[in-house]
PDB file of C-alpha atoms in Angstrom:
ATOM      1  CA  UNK A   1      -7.719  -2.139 -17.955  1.00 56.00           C
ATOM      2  CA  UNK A   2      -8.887  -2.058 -14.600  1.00 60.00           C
ATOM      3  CA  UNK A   3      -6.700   0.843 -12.543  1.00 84.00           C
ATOM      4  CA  UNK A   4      -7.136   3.162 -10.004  1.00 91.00           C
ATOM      5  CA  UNK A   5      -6.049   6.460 -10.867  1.00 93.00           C
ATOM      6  CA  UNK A   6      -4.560   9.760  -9.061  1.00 94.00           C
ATOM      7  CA  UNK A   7      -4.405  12.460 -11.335  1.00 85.00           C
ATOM      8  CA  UNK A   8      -2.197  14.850  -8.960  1.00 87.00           C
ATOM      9  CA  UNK A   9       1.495  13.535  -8.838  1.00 90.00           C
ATOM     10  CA  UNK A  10       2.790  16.239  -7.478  1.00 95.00           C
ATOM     11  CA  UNK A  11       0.924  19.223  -4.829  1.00 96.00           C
ATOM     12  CA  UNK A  12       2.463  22.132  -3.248  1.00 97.00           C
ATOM     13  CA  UNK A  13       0.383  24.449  -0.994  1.00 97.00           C
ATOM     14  CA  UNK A  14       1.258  26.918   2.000  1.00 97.00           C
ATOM     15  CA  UNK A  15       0.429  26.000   5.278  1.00 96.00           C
ATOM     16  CA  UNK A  16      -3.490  26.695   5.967  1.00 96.00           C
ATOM     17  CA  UNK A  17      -4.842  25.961   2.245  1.00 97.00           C
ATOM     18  CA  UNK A  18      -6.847  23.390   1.560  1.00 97.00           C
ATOM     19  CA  UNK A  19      -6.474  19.990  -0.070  1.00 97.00           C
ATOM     20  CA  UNK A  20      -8.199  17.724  -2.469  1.00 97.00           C
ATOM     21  CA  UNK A  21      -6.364  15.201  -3.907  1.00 97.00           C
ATOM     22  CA  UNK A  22      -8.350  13.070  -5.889  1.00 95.00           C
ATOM     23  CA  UNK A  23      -9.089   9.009  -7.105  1.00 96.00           C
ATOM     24  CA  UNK A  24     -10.842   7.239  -9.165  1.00 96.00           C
ATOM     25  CA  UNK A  25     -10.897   3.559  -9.807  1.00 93.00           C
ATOM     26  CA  UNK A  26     -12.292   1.501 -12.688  1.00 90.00           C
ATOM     27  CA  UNK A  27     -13.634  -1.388 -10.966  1.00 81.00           C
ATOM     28  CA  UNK A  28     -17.352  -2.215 -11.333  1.00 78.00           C
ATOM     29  CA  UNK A  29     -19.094  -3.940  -8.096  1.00 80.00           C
ATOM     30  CA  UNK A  30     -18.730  -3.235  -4.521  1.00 83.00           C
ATOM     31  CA  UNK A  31     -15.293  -2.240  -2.925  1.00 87.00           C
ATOM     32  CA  UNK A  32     -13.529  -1.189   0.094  1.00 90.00           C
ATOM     33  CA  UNK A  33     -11.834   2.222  -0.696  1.00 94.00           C
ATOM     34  CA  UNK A  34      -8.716   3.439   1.523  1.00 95.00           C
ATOM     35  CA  UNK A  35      -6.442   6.008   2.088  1.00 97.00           C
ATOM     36  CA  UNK A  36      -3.111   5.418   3.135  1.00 96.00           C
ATOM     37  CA  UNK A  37       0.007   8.572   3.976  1.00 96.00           C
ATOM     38  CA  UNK A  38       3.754   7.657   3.648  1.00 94.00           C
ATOM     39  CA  UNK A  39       5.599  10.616   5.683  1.00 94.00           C
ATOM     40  CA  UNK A  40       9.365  10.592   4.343  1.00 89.00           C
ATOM     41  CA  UNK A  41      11.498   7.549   4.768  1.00 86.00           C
ATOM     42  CA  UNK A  42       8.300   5.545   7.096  1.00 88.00           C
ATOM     43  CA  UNK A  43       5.933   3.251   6.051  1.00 87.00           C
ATOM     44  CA  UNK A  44       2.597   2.857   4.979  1.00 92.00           C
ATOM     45  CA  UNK A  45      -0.174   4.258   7.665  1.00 93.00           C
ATOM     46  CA  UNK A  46      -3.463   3.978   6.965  1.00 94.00           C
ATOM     47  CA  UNK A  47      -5.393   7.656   7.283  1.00 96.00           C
ATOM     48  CA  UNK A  48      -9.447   6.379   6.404  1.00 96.00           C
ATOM     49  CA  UNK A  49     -10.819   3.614   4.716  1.00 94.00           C
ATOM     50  CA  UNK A  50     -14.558   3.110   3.695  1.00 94.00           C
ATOM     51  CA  UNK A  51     -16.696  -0.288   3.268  1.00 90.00           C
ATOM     52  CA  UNK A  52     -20.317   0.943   3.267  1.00 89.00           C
ATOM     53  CA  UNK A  53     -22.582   3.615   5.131  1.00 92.00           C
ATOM     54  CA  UNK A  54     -22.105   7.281   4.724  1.00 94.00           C
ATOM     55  CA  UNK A  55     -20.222   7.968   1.795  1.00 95.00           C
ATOM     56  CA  UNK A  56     -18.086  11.094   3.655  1.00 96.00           C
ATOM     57  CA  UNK A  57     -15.462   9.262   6.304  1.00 96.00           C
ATOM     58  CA  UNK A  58     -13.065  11.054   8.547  1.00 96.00           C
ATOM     59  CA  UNK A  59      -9.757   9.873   9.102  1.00 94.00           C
ATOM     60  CA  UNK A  60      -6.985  11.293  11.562  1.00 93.00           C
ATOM     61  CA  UNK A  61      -5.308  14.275  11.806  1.00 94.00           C
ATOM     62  CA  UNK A  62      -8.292  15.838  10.399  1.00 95.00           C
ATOM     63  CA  UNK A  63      -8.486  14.544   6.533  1.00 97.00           C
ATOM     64  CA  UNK A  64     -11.952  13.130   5.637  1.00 97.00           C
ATOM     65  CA  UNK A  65     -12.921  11.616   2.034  1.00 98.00           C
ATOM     66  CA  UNK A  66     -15.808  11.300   0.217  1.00 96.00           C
ATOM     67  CA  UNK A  67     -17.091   8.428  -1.708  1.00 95.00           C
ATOM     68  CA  UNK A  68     -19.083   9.178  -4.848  1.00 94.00           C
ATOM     69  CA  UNK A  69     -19.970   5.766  -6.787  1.00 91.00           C
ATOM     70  CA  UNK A  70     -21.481   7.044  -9.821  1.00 92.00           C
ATOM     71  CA  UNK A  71     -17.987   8.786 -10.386  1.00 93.00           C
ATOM     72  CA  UNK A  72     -15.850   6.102  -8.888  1.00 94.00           C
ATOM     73  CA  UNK A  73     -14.168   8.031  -7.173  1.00 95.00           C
ATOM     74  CA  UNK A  74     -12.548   8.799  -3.555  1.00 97.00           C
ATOM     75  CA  UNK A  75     -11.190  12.134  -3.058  1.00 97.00           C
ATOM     76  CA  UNK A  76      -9.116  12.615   0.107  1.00 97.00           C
ATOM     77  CA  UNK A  77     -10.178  16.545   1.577  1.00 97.00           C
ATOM     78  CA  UNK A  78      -8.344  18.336   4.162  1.00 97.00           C
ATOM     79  CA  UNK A  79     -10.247  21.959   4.984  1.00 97.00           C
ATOM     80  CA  UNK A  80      -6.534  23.345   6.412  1.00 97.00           C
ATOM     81  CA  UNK A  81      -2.713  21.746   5.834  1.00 97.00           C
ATOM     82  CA  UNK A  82      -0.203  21.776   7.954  1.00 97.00           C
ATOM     83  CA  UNK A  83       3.719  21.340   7.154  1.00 96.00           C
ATOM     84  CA  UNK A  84       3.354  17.830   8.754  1.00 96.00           C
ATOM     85  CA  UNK A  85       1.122  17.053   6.254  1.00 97.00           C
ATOM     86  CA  UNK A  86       4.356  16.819   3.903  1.00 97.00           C
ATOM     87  CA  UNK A  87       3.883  13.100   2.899  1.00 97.00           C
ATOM     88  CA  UNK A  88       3.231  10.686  -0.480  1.00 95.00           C
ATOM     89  CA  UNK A  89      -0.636   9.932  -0.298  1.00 97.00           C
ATOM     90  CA  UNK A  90      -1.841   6.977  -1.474  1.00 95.00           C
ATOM     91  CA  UNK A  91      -5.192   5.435  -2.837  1.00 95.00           C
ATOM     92  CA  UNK A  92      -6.117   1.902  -2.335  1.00 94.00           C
ATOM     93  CA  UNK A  93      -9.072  -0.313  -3.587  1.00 92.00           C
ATOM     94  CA  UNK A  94     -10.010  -3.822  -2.394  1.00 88.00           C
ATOM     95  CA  UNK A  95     -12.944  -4.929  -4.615  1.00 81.00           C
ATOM     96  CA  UNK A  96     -15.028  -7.296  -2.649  1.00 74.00           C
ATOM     97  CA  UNK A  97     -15.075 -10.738  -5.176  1.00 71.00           C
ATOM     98  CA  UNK A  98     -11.703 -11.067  -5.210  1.00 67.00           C
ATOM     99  CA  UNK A  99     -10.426 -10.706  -1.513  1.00 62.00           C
ATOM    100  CA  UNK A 100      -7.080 -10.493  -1.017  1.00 66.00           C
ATOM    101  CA  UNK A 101      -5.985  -7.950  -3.301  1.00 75.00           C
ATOM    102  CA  UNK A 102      -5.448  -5.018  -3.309  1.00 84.00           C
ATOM    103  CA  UNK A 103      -4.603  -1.885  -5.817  1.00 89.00           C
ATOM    104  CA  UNK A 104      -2.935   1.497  -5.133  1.00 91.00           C
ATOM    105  CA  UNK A 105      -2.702   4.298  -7.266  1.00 92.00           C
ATOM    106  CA  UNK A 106       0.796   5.670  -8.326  1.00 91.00           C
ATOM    107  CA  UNK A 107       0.608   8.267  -5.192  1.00 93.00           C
ATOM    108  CA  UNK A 108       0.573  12.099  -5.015  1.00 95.00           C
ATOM    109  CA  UNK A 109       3.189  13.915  -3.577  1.00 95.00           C
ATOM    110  CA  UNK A 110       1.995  17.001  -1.394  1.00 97.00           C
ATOM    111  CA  UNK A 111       4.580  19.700  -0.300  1.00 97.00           C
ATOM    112  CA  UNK A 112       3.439  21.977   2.435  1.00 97.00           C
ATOM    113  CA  UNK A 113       5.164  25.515   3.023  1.00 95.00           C
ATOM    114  CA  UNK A 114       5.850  26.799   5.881  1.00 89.00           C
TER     115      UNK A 114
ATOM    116  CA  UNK B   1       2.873  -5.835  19.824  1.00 70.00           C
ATOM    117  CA  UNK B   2       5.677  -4.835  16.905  1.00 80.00           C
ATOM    118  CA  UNK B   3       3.483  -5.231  14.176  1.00 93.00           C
ATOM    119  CA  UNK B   4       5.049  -6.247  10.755  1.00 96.00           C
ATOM    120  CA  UNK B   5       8.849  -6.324  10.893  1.00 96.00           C
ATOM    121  CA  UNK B   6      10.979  -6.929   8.277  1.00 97.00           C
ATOM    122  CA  UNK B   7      14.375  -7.911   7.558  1.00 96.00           C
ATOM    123  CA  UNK B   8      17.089  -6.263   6.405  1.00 96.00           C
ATOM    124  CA  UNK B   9      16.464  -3.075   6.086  1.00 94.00           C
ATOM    125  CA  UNK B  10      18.707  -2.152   3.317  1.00 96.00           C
ATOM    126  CA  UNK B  11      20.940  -4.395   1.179  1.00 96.00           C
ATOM    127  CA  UNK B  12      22.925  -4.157  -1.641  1.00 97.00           C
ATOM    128  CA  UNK B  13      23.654  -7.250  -4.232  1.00 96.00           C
ATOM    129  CA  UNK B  14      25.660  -7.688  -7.259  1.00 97.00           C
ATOM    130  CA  UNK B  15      23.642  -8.828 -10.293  1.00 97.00           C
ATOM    131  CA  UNK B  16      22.777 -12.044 -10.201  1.00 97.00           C
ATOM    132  CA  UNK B  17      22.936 -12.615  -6.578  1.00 97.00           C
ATOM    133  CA  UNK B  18      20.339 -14.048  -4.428  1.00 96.00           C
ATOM    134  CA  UNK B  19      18.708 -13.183  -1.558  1.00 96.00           C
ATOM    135  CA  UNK B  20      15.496 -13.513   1.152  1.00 97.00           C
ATOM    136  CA  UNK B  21      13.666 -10.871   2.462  1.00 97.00           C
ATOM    137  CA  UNK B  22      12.085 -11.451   5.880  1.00 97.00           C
ATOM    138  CA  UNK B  23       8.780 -10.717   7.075  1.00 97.00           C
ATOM    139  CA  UNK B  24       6.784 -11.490  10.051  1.00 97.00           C
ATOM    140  CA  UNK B  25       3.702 -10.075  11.741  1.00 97.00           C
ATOM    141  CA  UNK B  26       2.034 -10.525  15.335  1.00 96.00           C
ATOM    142  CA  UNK B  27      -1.290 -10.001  14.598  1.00 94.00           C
ATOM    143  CA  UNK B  28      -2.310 -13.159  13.871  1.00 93.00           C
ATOM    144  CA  UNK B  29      -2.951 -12.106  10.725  1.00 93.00           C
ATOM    145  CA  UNK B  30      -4.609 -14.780   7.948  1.00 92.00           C
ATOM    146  CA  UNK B  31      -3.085 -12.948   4.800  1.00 91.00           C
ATOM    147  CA  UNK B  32       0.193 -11.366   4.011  1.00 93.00           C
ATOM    148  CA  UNK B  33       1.407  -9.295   0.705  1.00 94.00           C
ATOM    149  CA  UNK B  34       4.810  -8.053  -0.710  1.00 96.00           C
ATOM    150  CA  UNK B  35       4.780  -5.489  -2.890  1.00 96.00           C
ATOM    151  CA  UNK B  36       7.504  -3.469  -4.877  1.00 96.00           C
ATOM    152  CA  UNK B  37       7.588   0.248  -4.323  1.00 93.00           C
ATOM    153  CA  UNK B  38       9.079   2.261  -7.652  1.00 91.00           C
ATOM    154  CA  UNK B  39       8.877   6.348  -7.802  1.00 84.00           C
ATOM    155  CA  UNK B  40       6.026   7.294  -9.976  1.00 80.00           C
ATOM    156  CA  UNK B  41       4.360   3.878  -9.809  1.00 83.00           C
ATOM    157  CA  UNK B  42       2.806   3.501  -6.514  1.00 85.00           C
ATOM    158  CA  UNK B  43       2.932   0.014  -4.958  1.00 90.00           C
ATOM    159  CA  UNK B  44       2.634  -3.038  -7.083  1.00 92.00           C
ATOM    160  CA  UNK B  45       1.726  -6.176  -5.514  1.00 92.00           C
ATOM    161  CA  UNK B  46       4.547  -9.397  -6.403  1.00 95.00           C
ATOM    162  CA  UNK B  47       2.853 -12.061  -4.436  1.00 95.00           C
ATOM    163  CA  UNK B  48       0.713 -12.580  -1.817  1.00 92.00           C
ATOM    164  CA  UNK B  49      -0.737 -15.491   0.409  1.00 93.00           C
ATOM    165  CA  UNK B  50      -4.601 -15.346   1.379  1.00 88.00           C
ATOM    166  CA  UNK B  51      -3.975 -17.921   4.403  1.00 88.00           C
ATOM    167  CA  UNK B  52      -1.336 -20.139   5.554  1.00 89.00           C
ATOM    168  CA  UNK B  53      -0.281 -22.662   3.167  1.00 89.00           C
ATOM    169  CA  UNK B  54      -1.093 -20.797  -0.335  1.00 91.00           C
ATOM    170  CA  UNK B  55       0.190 -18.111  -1.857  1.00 94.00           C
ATOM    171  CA  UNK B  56      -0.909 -16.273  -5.238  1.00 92.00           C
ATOM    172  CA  UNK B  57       0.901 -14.499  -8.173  1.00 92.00           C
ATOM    173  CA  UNK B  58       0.042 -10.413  -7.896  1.00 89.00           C
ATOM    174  CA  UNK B  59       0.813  -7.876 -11.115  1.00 87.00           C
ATOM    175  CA  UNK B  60       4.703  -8.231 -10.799  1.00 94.00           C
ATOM    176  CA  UNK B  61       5.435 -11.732  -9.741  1.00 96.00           C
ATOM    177  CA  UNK B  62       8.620 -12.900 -12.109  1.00 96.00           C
ATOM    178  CA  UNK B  63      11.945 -12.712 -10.643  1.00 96.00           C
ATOM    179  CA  UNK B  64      10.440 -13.752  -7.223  1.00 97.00           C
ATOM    180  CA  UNK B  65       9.516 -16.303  -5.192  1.00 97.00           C
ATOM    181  CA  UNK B  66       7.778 -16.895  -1.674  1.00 97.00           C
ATOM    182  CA  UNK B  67       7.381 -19.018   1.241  1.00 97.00           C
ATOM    183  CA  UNK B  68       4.368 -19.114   3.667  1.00 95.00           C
ATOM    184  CA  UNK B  69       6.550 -20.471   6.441  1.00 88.00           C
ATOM    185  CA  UNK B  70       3.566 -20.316   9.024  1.00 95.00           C
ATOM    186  CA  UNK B  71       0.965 -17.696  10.006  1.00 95.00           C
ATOM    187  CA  UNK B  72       3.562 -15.444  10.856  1.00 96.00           C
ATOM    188  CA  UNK B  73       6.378 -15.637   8.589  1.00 97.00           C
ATOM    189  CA  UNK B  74       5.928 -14.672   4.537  1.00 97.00           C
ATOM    190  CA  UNK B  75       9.469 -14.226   3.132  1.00 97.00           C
ATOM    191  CA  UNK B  76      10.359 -13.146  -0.358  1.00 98.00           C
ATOM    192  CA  UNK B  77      13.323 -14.578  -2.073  1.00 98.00           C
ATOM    193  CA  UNK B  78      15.461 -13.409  -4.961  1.00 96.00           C
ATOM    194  CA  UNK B  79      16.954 -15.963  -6.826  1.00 93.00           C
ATOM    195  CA  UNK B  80      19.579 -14.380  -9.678  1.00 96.00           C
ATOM    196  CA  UNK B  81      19.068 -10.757  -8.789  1.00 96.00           C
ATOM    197  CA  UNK B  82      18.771  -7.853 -12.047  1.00 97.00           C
ATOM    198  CA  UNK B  83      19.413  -4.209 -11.812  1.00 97.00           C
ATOM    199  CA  UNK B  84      15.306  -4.214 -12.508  1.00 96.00           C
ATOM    200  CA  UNK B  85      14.609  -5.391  -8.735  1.00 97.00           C
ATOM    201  CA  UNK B  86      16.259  -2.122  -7.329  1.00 97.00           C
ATOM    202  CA  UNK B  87      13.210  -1.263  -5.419  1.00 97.00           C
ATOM    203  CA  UNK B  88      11.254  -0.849  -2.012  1.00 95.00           C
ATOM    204  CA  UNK B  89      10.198  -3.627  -0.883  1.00 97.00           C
ATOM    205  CA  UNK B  90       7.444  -3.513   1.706  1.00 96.00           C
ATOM    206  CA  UNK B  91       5.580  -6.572   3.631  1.00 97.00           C
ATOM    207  CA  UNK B  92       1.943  -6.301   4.213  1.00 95.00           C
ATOM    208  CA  UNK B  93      -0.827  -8.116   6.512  1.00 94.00           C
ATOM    209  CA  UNK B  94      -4.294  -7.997   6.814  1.00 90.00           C
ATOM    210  CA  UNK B  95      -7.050  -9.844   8.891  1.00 87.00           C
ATOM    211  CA  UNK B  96      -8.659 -10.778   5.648  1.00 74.00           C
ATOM    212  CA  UNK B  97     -10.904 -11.767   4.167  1.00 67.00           C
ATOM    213  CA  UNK B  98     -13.335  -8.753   4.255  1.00 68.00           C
ATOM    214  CA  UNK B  99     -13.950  -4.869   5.674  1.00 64.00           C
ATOM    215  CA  UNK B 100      -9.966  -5.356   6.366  1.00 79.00           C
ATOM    216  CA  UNK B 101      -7.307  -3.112   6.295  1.00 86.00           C
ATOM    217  CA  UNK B 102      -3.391  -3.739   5.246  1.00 91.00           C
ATOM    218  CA  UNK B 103      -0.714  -3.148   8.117  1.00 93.00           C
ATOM    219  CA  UNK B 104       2.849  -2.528   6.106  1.00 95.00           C
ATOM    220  CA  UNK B 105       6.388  -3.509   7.421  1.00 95.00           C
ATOM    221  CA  UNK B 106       9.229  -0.392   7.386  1.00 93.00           C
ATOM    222  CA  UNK B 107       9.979  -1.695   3.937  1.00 94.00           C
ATOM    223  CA  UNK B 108      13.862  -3.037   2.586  1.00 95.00           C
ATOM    224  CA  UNK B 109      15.763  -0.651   0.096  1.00 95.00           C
ATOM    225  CA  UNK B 110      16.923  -3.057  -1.884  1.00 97.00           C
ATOM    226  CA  UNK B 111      20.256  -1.984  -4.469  1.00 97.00           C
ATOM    227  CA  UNK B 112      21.200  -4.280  -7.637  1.00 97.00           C
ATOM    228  CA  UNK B 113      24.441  -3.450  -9.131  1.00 96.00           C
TER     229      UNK B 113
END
């Protein structure tokens, strides 16, 4: 089945490590790839999205992702957390022959120490 | 501009209950989304509507129903409300129909009892 996938549910790290959280997806063709952050008890806000170009975008507050297509996947880097970082992450793919819809992955939960 | 609003922002039904969740969005937006938010299973979308006047069945659709009212307005209604629907609900829009992004709503905790 087709599915995107993010393999770390749950992340805790001290303040000043460094993040990957990864993604894959399973759809063949082109896509639009996105990453969206939930901070506790707000909505979704989009942090970086890619549609074509260089495969490594940067988003706000300093998180970047890199697109590899011959893994399908879309990890979501961050060289240095910060407790504000505390949020649900979430990985989104449009796929470009059927428009309007789009997939998330289940979300990762990342827990930064002070 | 205020973005996607929705309406209310929590409620609480008895089973079999019904109910319509608001949404609107000033962004002239062509196509709107509701999806169901459940811990451990991301966002699944229920329906959604690619422009005004249609709307489409997403993964989770039974149970609901929808209304494109205009460009603005996509609401999501609850007919005989189960303990199953006890979710997040969050309203989405996007510019559609390619190289778009999804704006989301502040979502409506929704209780069945």
């Amino acid at each position: 089945a087709q599915s995107v996938s993010q393999h770390n549910h749950h992340v805790i790290l001290s303040e000043a490590a460094s993040l990957e959280l990864g993604c894959n997806y399973s759809y063949g063709g082109t896509v639009n790839l996105f990453w969206y952050v939930q901070y506790p008890g707000q909505h979704l806000q989009l942090l970086l999205k890619y549609f074509s170009g260089d495969p490594l975008v940067k988003g706000i507050k300093g998180f970047e992702a890199e697109f590899i297509k011959s893994k399908f996947s879309f990890n979501l880097r961050k060289p240095s957390v910060q407790w504000s970082d505390t949020a649900e992450y979430f990985c989104a793919v449009k796929l470009l022959y059927n428009f309007n819809k789009f997939y998330f992955g289940s979300g990762t939960k990342l827990n930064v120490k002070p | 501009n205020a973005g996607v609003t929705q309406t209310p922002k929590f409620q609480v039904l008895k089973t079999g209950q019904s109910m319509t969740l608001q949404c609107a969005q000033d962004m002239n937006h062509n196509s709107m989304y509701w999806y169901r938010q459940d811990p451990g299973m991301g966002l699944r979308l229920i329906y959604y509507s690619a422009s005004e006047g249609t709307t489409d069945k997403g993964e989770v659709p039974n149970g609901y129903n929808v209304s494109r009212l205009n460009k603005r307005e996509f609401s999501l209604r609850l007919e005989s409300a189960a303990p199953s629907q006890t979710s997040v609900y969050f309203c989405a829009s996007s510019q559609g129909p390619r190289r778009d992004e999804q704006y989301f709503g502040p979502g409506t905790r929704l209780t069945v009892t």
